[in-house]
C-alpha angles and dihedrals in degrees: 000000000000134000123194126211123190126210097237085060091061113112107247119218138144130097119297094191094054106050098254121116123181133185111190121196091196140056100289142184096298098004105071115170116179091210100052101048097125154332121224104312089335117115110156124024096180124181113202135193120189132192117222107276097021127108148142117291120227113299137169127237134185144183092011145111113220118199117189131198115187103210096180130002122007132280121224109217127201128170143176091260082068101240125137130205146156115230116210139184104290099025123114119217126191119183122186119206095184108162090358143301141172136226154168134237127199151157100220084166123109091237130061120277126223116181130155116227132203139202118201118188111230123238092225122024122224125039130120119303116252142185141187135163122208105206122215093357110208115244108259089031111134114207122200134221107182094179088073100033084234134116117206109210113204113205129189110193140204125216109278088009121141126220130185118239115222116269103224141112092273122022115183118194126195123192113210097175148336118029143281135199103216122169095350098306134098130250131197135182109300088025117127125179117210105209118187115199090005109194117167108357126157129185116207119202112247085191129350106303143171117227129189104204125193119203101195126172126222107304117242098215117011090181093067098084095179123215117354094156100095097119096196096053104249 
């Protein structure tokens, strides 16, 4: 089964005035909504624009693991463990909160930032926070995060191109840019594709496109959502 989400459906939220602008695809801070608490083990697909200089305050986050993509610009990245990065296109980003941790996010560049962020809910809370970047990830590369039970598949797609779809009891496809043309339906930039029991999928690309792509199992417990507190957004 296959549920499509467009990007004008997302809940729009950030801070305008401030030059943040975010579009969520889940049940977030003020928009909660009981039907769209998760998917698999996704609770959050954030897309965030900032302006240069803005940026997210310090906020706290728990019993989460936080993946970042950096579409345009570049994201500087500060936490309570005291480490400092700056996060690019092409880079993967994976923050665990664990039994808790703060950060900052910023643009500190001089052009605008674009970056998707996304929430997976753990299969077991606590822990120590941790944090690692992998910096100009390869297309077709999975990357793990074992915390979650989940693989996230970044594909990058040539007009024309096929990709498989994971084969695995939730899929969840994210469309960065360009479209796709999966199970018959189109898919634009900010487009995402929920797929329960996926078997055999492919996505084509209609142009040249850029797809994050999550491989979950079952879930153990759908009711546990995770951490939904962070007041800022991210």
């Amino acid at each position: 089964m296959m549920d499509v989400r467009r990007a004008g459906e997302r809940y729009r939220g950030g801070d305008p005035a401030a030059g943040i602008e975010s579009l969520h695809a889940f049940s977030f801070g003020p928009h909660y909504d009981p039907d769209n608490l998760r998917f698999g083990a996704v609770i959050a697909c954030n897309e965030e624009r900032l302006a240069p200089g803005a940026g997210f305050d310090e906020h706290p986050h728990s019993h989460t693991e936080i993946v970042t993509w950096v579409v345009e610009g570049e994201l500087t990245h500060r936490d309570s463990t005291g480490r400092t990065s700056v996060i690019r296109p092409g880079d993967v980003q994976r923050l665990s909160a664990a039994g808790g941790v703060r950060h900052v996010e910023r643009n500190d560049a001089e052009v605008p930032l674009v970056f998707v962020q996304m929430w997976l809910a753990p299969l077991e809370p606590g822990g120590d926070p941790a944090y690692e970047v992998v910096h100009g990830i390869a297309d077709s590369t999975p990357y793990a995060v074992p915390e979650a039970g989940a693989m996230l598949h970044v594909r990058r797609l040539a007009a024309g191109e096929r990709t498989a779809v994971p084969d695995a009891a939730y899929a969840y496809v994210h469309v960065v840019r360009g479209e796709v043309r999966l199970a018959g339906k189109e898919l634009g930039p900010g487009d995402a594709a929920r797929i329960t029991g996926a078997e055999g999928l492919e996505a084509v690309g209609v142009t040249g496109a850029e797809l994050l792509m999550w491989e979950m199992p079952a879930t153990p417990d759908p009711s546990d959502s995770g951490d939904l507190s962070s007041p800022s957004g991210v």
